[in-house]
Structure formats: structure tokens, C-alpha cells
Amino acid sequence: MSIVYGKKIKLFSLSSNRELALEVSKASGIELSKVDVVKFADGEISVNIEESVRGHHVFIVQSTSVPANEHLMELLIFIDALKRASAKSVTVLMPYYGYSRQDRKSKSRQPITAKLVADMLEVAGISRVIAIDLHAAQIQGFFNKPIDNFPAQPLLADYFLNKKKLENVIIVSPDHGGVTRARMFANIFNAPLAIIDKRRPEPNKAEVQNIIGKVRGKVAIMVDDIIDTAGTLVAGAQALVDAGATEVYAAATHPVFSKDAVKRIEASVLKEVVVTDTIQLREECKSCKVTQLSIGPLLGQAILHIVNDEPISQIFDSITHKDDKKWNWL
């Protein structure tokens, strides 16, 4: 048992991202508690919490990444077990919110699955959710419980500012929907902004129509939240090089990396793809072109601030922009 600021705290990791959970544990100083996840022959999941959680504030690390349905059910079942074991509160650290791209009806008979996931989490018994870079900010409104949507941009921007130290940069949004995210990056770098105009003939396929902005002679950094099949990313990078960009980098929060995503990245003109560890990279998804940064320290500090009722914004105060001015990320 860990006692933080006079409160009894427990931190658990389910099966989606054990490495991140260890980073969170290290940053918060809270040891990981033991839970046994059992899978029956027919695929059913059960859990056994191996220590008392009565009266504890419980934090769970679980992304609903591939296999999304399995990780989501595992989380729901575990939350139910915690509530039946008299946990005082249950906070889910869900760095990657699965089904977040189904946040609205774009056709008449489509579901809003992001809302359905929120409903299931609330019925299971959550007290709070902490997510990283929700695909759509309005998902926060799907919950009737507190939800914190942390940006990964400070971590990614810090890498390019202080590690890569690139010059003559232009920030590129891969589509119109990501302009707000890209503009935040552009403001940090005091750099111009470009937009790739594309269309999607079908899901997971993109065709570049035009590039809005002057990229010739510039080092381009494409900024997005999710890399799935990498088709959009690779096509956009090639279009930027064709338009005169000298180098193309990419920064994204969630490395979903479905199908042949990494092979596409390795065969592309991209110099480097920088992602976070909201999703644990499978061995076949690791590449010399892919750099993964840990959000564990951020989440670990978030736990301590939440437990002590301190402002979350203080966590981001160390991130500055190119002219050493503090940047208000929250």
C-alpha cells in the first residue's frame, strides 16, 4: 500500500502497456499492485485482485489499443471488480482512447461509438478519466464524470526544439481537421504553417490534392495525433518533397501502426517519425526511423497532482517556446 499526501493509493497495470505503467510508477513513487488477468478457453476474461483495495484511490493504466475490444473488456471487468471490492475511487489512465475516431455521425445510420465507450466506462463505475490527445475534443462532453485531456505536444515539441534543433522549419497539418494542433506547434517554433489538402475515397486511404503554403527550401514537420496505416503520412511526405521541402519529419501522439505501417515509413522519404508511448510498440513495429518518447513522467505527476488537488497546468510549466517564453498548454 502507498500513502500519498495522507491518502491510500494503489496503481494497477492491465495488459495493454506494462512498460508505460512502470514509467508511471517510477515517476509517481507508487508501486504497481498485483492483479491476475485470466482468459478462459472461449476468450472470456476474468480478473483477480491480489490485495485489498477497500477505501483506496485506485489508478489503472490501460490503453484501448489493438486488440481494442479485448483491452476494453478487460478494463470494464477490472473496474467492476474494483467497485465490488469497495475501492473509494477509480481513475482510468487511458492514454489512447480506442474508438475515438467514431465521435460523430457523418452518415445517417452510423453509430457514435466514442460516446458508447464513455457510457460503458461510467456504468462500470469510473470516477475520472485521464486521456492523452483525444482525437476530438468534444469526446470530453460524452462523460458526466471529470475527464482530463492532456496534450502530448509539449513533449514532442521539446524533442524537436532541444534535441533536433532544426532550422528553417515549417509545420504541416496533414489535413484541415488537424490545423489547430499544427498551429500550436507553429506558434512554439515561430514557424509558418502549411496544410495538406486531401480527400479520403475510403477509410484508411488518402489522396493528396494540394498543399496550401510555401514549403520549398523548408524542413517540414508533419504534426498529427494518430498514425494508423501511415498511408496518409507517407503520401503527404512525398507530396512535400515533390513541392520542394528539403527534409520531412513527423510528430504524432498515438502509434497505432496497423498492417504494413512501419514498412511504409521505412520505404518513405520521411527522415524520422517521433511518437509517444501511449501505445506499446510491438516488436515488428520498431524501426530506426521511429523514435518513441515516454509520457510516463507526465502521467505520474498527474496522479500526484490529482491526489493532492493541485492544478494540472503546473506539470506543463517547464515547456517553453523557441524564444524561451512560457507556453500555456492547458
Coordinates of C-alpha atoms in Angstrom, one line a residue:
M1 CA 0.0 0.0 0.0
S2 CA 1.2 3.5 -0.8
I3 CA 0.1 6.5 1.2
V4 CA 0.5 9.8 -0.7
Y5 CA -0.5 13.1 1.0
G6 CA -2.3 11.1 3.7
K7 CA -4.4 9.2 1.2
K8 CA -4.3 5.4 0.4
I9 CA -3.3 5.0 -3.2
K10 CA -3.0 1.9 -5.5
L11 CA -1.7 1.8 -9.0
F12 CA -2.5 -1.1 -11.4
S13 CA -1.5 -2.1 -14.9
L14 CA -3.6 -4.2 -17.1
S15 CA -2.2 -5.9 -20.2
S16 CA -2.1 -3.2 -22.9
N17 CA 1.0 -1.2 -21.8
R18 CA 3.0 -2.6 -18.9
E19 CA 6.1 -0.6 -19.9
L20 CA 4.3 2.7 -19.6
A21 CA 2.8 1.6 -16.3
L22 CA 6.3 1.0 -14.9
E23 CA 7.3 4.6 -16.0
V24 CA 4.2 6.0 -14.3
S25 CA 5.1 4.0 -11.2
K26 CA 8.6 5.3 -11.2
A27 CA 7.6 9.0 -11.7
S28 CA 4.9 8.9 -9.0
G29 CA 6.7 6.8 -6.5
I30 CA 3.7 4.4 -6.2
E31 CA 4.5 0.7 -6.6
L32 CA 2.4 -1.3 -9.0
S33 CA -0.1 -3.5 -7.3
K34 CA -0.8 -7.1 -8.3
V35 CA -3.7 -8.2 -10.5
D36 CA -4.1 -11.5 -12.2
V37 CA -5.9 -11.4 -15.6
V38 CA -7.3 -14.8 -16.6
K39 CA -8.5 -15.7 -20.1
F40 CA -10.7 -18.7 -20.5
A41 CA -10.6 -21.1 -23.5
D42 CA -13.6 -19.4 -25.1
G43 CA -12.0 -15.9 -24.8
E44 CA -13.8 -14.8 -21.7
I45 CA -11.8 -12.6 -19.4
S46 CA -11.8 -12.6 -15.6
V47 CA -9.6 -10.8 -13.1
N48 CA -8.4 -11.5 -9.6
I49 CA -7.2 -8.5 -7.5
E50 CA -4.5 -10.0 -5.3
E51 CA -4.6 -7.4 -2.5
S52 CA -7.2 -5.3 -0.7
V53 CA -8.4 -2.1 -2.3
R54 CA -11.0 -1.2 0.3
G55 CA -11.0 2.6 0.8
H56 CA -8.2 3.2 -1.7
H57 CA -8.0 5.7 -4.5
V58 CA -7.2 3.4 -7.4
F59 CA -5.4 4.3 -10.7
I60 CA -5.4 2.0 -13.7
V61 CA -3.1 2.2 -16.7
Q62 CA -4.8 0.8 -19.8
S63 CA -4.9 2.0 -23.4
T64 CA -7.7 0.5 -25.5
S65 CA -5.3 -0.2 -28.4
V66 CA -5.0 -3.3 -30.5
P67 CA -6.7 -5.7 -29.7
A68 CA -9.1 -2.9 -28.9
N69 CA -12.1 -4.9 -27.9
E70 CA -10.1 -7.2 -25.7
H71 CA -8.4 -4.4 -23.9
L72 CA -11.7 -2.5 -23.4
M73 CA -13.5 -5.5 -21.9
E74 CA -10.5 -6.2 -19.7
L75 CA -10.8 -2.6 -18.4
L76 CA -14.5 -2.7 -17.8
I77 CA -14.3 -6.0 -16.0
F78 CA -11.5 -4.8 -13.8
I79 CA -13.4 -1.6 -12.9
D80 CA -16.4 -3.7 -11.9
A81 CA -14.1 -5.8 -9.7
L82 CA -12.7 -2.7 -8.0
K83 CA -16.1 -1.2 -7.2
R84 CA -17.3 -4.6 -5.8
A85 CA -14.2 -4.7 -3.7
S86 CA -15.1 -1.2 -2.2
A87 CA -12.5 0.9 -3.8
K88 CA -13.1 4.6 -2.8
S89 CA -12.4 6.0 -6.3
V90 CA -11.3 4.6 -9.7
T91 CA -9.3 6.7 -12.1
V92 CA -8.5 5.3 -15.5
L93 CA -5.3 6.5 -17.2
M94 CA -6.3 5.8 -20.8
P95 CA -3.5 7.3 -22.9
Y96 CA -5.1 6.1 -26.1
Y97 CA -8.9 6.2 -26.2
G98 CA -10.0 3.5 -28.6
Y99 CA -12.9 4.2 -30.9
S100 CA -12.2 8.0 -30.6
R101 CA -12.4 8.4 -34.4
Q102 CA -16.1 7.4 -34.2
D103 CA -17.0 10.7 -32.5
R104 CA -19.9 11.8 -34.7
K105 CA -22.4 10.7 -37.4
S106 CA -21.0 11.5 -40.8
K107 CA -23.7 9.3 -42.4
S108 CA -27.3 8.8 -41.5
R109 CA -27.1 5.3 -39.9
Q110 CA -23.6 5.4 -38.3
P111 CA -23.0 4.9 -34.5
I112 CA -21.2 7.3 -32.2
T113 CA -19.1 4.6 -30.6
A114 CA -16.9 7.1 -28.7
K115 CA -20.0 8.0 -26.7
L116 CA -20.9 4.4 -26.2
V117 CA -17.4 3.7 -24.8
A118 CA -17.9 6.6 -22.4
D119 CA -21.2 5.3 -21.3
M120 CA -19.8 1.8 -20.6
L121 CA -17.0 3.2 -18.5
E122 CA -19.4 5.3 -16.4
V123 CA -21.8 2.3 -15.9
A124 CA -18.8 0.2 -14.9
G125 CA -18.0 2.7 -12.1
I126 CA -15.2 5.1 -13.0
S127 CA -14.6 8.3 -11.0
R128 CA -12.3 10.0 -13.6
V129 CA -10.6 9.5 -16.9
I130 CA -7.2 10.8 -18.0
A131 CA -6.5 10.7 -21.7
I132 CA -3.8 11.9 -24.0
D133 CA -4.7 13.9 -27.1
L134 CA -8.3 12.8 -27.7
H135 CA -8.9 12.6 -31.4
A136 CA -11.8 15.0 -31.0
A137 CA -12.1 17.4 -28.0
Q138 CA -15.9 17.0 -27.9
I139 CA -15.4 13.5 -26.5
Q140 CA -14.9 15.2 -23.1
G141 CA -18.6 16.1 -23.3
F142 CA -19.6 12.5 -23.7
F143 CA -18.7 12.0 -20.0
N144 CA -20.6 13.0 -16.9
K145 CA -17.5 12.4 -14.8
P146 CA -14.3 14.5 -14.7
I147 CA -12.0 13.9 -17.7
D148 CA -8.6 15.4 -18.3
N149 CA -7.4 15.5 -21.9
F150 CA -3.6 16.1 -21.7
P151 CA -1.7 17.3 -24.8
A152 CA 1.4 15.4 -26.0
Q153 CA 2.6 18.4 -27.9
P154 CA 4.8 19.8 -25.1
L155 CA 6.8 16.5 -25.1
L156 CA 7.0 16.3 -28.9
A157 CA 7.8 20.0 -29.3
D158 CA 10.5 19.8 -26.7
Y159 CA 12.2 16.9 -28.6
F160 CA 12.4 18.9 -31.8
L161 CA 13.4 22.2 -30.1
N162 CA 16.1 20.8 -27.8
K163 CA 17.3 17.5 -29.3
K164 CA 17.0 18.0 -33.1
K165 CA 17.4 21.8 -33.1
L166 CA 16.1 22.1 -36.6
E167 CA 16.3 25.3 -38.6
N168 CA 14.2 26.9 -41.3
V169 CA 11.2 24.8 -40.2
I170 CA 7.6 24.8 -41.5
I171 CA 4.9 23.0 -39.6
V172 CA 2.5 20.9 -41.7
S173 CA -1.0 19.8 -40.9
P174 CA -1.8 16.5 -42.8
D175 CA -5.5 17.7 -43.2
H176 CA -7.8 20.5 -42.4
G177 CA -9.0 18.9 -39.2
G178 CA -5.6 19.0 -37.7
V179 CA -4.9 22.7 -38.2
T180 CA -5.5 23.7 -34.6
R181 CA -2.9 21.1 -33.4
A182 CA -0.4 22.1 -36.0
R183 CA -0.9 25.8 -35.3
M184 CA 0.1 25.2 -31.7
F185 CA 3.3 23.7 -32.9
A186 CA 3.9 26.5 -35.4
N187 CA 3.5 29.1 -32.6
I188 CA 6.0 27.3 -30.5
F189 CA 8.6 27.3 -33.3
N190 CA 7.7 30.8 -34.5
A191 CA 7.3 28.9 -37.9
P192 CA 4.9 29.2 -40.8
L193 CA 2.1 26.7 -41.2
A194 CA 1.1 24.6 -44.2
I195 CA -1.9 22.4 -44.8
I196 CA -2.2 19.3 -47.0
D197 CA -5.5 19.3 -48.8
K198 CA -6.6 15.7 -49.2
R199 CA -9.6 13.5 -49.7
R200 CA -10.5 10.1 -48.5
P201 CA -12.1 7.8 -51.1
E202 CA -12.5 5.2 -48.4
P203 CA -11.4 4.6 -44.8
N204 CA -7.6 4.4 -44.3
K205 CA -6.9 5.7 -47.8
A206 CA -6.0 9.3 -48.7
E207 CA -5.2 11.2 -51.8
V208 CA -3.3 14.5 -51.7
Q209 CA -5.0 17.1 -53.8
N210 CA -2.9 20.2 -53.0
I211 CA -0.5 21.8 -50.5
I212 CA -1.6 25.1 -49.0
G213 CA 1.5 27.1 -48.0
K214 CA 5.1 27.5 -49.3
V215 CA 7.3 24.6 -48.3
R216 CA 10.1 24.9 -50.9
G217 CA 13.5 25.0 -49.2
K218 CA 12.0 24.3 -45.8
V219 CA 12.4 21.5 -43.2
A220 CA 8.8 20.2 -42.8
I221 CA 7.4 18.7 -39.6
M222 CA 4.1 17.0 -40.1
V223 CA 2.0 17.0 -36.9
D224 CA -0.9 14.6 -36.3
D225 CA -2.5 12.7 -33.4
I226 CA -2.8 9.2 -34.8
I227 CA -0.6 7.2 -37.2
D228 CA -2.7 4.2 -38.3
T229 CA -1.7 2.6 -41.6
A230 CA 0.7 5.5 -42.3
G231 CA -0.8 5.9 -45.8
T232 CA -1.7 9.5 -45.3
L233 CA 1.6 10.3 -43.6
V234 CA 3.7 8.7 -46.4
A235 CA 1.7 10.3 -49.2
G236 CA 1.9 13.7 -47.5
A237 CA 5.6 13.4 -47.0
Q238 CA 6.2 12.6 -50.7
A239 CA 4.0 15.5 -51.7
L240 CA 6.0 17.8 -49.5
V241 CA 9.3 16.6 -51.1
D242 CA 7.8 17.0 -54.5
A243 CA 6.9 20.5 -53.6
G244 CA 10.4 21.4 -52.7
A245 CA 10.8 20.6 -48.9
T246 CA 14.4 19.6 -48.1
E247 CA 13.5 17.2 -45.3
V248 CA 10.3 15.8 -43.8
Y249 CA 9.8 14.7 -40.2
A250 CA 6.6 13.6 -38.5
A251 CA 5.4 14.0 -34.9
A252 CA 2.3 12.1 -33.7
T253 CA 0.9 11.0 -30.3
H254 CA -0.5 7.6 -30.9
P255 CA 1.5 5.0 -32.9
V256 CA -1.4 2.6 -33.9
F257 CA 0.8 1.2 -36.7
S258 CA -1.7 -1.1 -38.3
K259 CA -0.9 -3.5 -41.1
D260 CA 2.3 -2.5 -43.0
A261 CA 2.6 1.0 -41.5
V262 CA 6.2 0.6 -40.4
K263 CA 7.3 -0.9 -43.7
R264 CA 5.7 2.1 -45.5
I265 CA 7.5 4.5 -43.2
E266 CA 10.9 2.8 -43.7
A267 CA 10.4 2.9 -47.5
S268 CA 9.3 6.5 -47.5
V269 CA 11.1 9.9 -47.7
L270 CA 10.5 10.5 -44.0
K271 CA 13.7 11.2 -42.1
E272 CA 12.2 10.4 -38.6
V273 CA 8.8 9.7 -37.1
V274 CA 8.5 10.8 -33.4
V275 CA 5.7 9.3 -31.3
T276 CA 4.9 8.7 -27.7
D277 CA 4.3 5.5 -25.8
T278 CA 0.6 5.9 -25.3
I279 CA 0.6 2.6 -27.2
Q280 CA 3.3 0.0 -26.6
L281 CA 5.1 -0.8 -29.8
R282 CA 5.1 -4.4 -30.9
E283 CA 8.5 -5.8 -31.9
E284 CA 7.6 -5.8 -35.5
C285 CA 6.7 -2.1 -35.3
K286 CA 10.1 -1.0 -34.0
S287 CA 12.3 0.8 -36.6
C288 CA 15.4 3.0 -36.8
K289 CA 13.1 5.7 -38.3
V290 CA 10.7 5.6 -35.3
T291 CA 11.6 7.4 -32.1
Q292 CA 9.3 6.8 -29.1
L293 CA 9.1 9.3 -26.2
S294 CA 7.6 8.4 -22.8
I295 CA 4.6 10.1 -21.3
G296 CA 5.1 8.2 -18.1
P297 CA 6.6 11.1 -16.1
L298 CA 3.7 13.3 -17.2
L299 CA 1.1 10.8 -16.0
G300 CA 3.0 10.0 -12.8
Q301 CA 3.0 13.7 -11.9
A302 CA -0.7 13.9 -12.9
I303 CA -1.5 11.3 -10.3
L304 CA 0.2 13.2 -7.5
H305 CA -1.5 16.5 -8.5
I306 CA -4.9 14.9 -8.6
V307 CA -4.4 13.2 -5.3
N308 CA -3.3 16.5 -3.7
D309 CA -6.0 18.6 -5.5
E310 CA -3.3 20.7 -7.2
P311 CA -3.6 22.4 -10.7
I312 CA -2.7 20.1 -13.6
S313 CA -1.3 23.0 -15.6
Q314 CA 1.7 23.2 -13.3
I315 CA 3.0 20.0 -14.9
F316 CA 3.5 21.7 -18.3
D317 CA 5.1 24.9 -17.0
S318 CA 8.6 23.7 -17.9
I319 CA 7.9 23.6 -21.6
T320 CA 8.9 26.8 -23.3
H321 CA 8.7 28.0 -26.9
K322 CA 11.6 28.9 -29.2
D323 CA 12.1 32.4 -27.6
D324 CA 12.1 30.9 -24.1
K325 CA 8.7 32.2 -23.3
K326 CA 6.4 30.0 -21.2
W327 CA 3.6 28.4 -23.2
N328 CA 0.2 27.8 -21.8
W329 CA -0.8 24.3 -23.0
L330 CA -3.8 23.9 -20.8

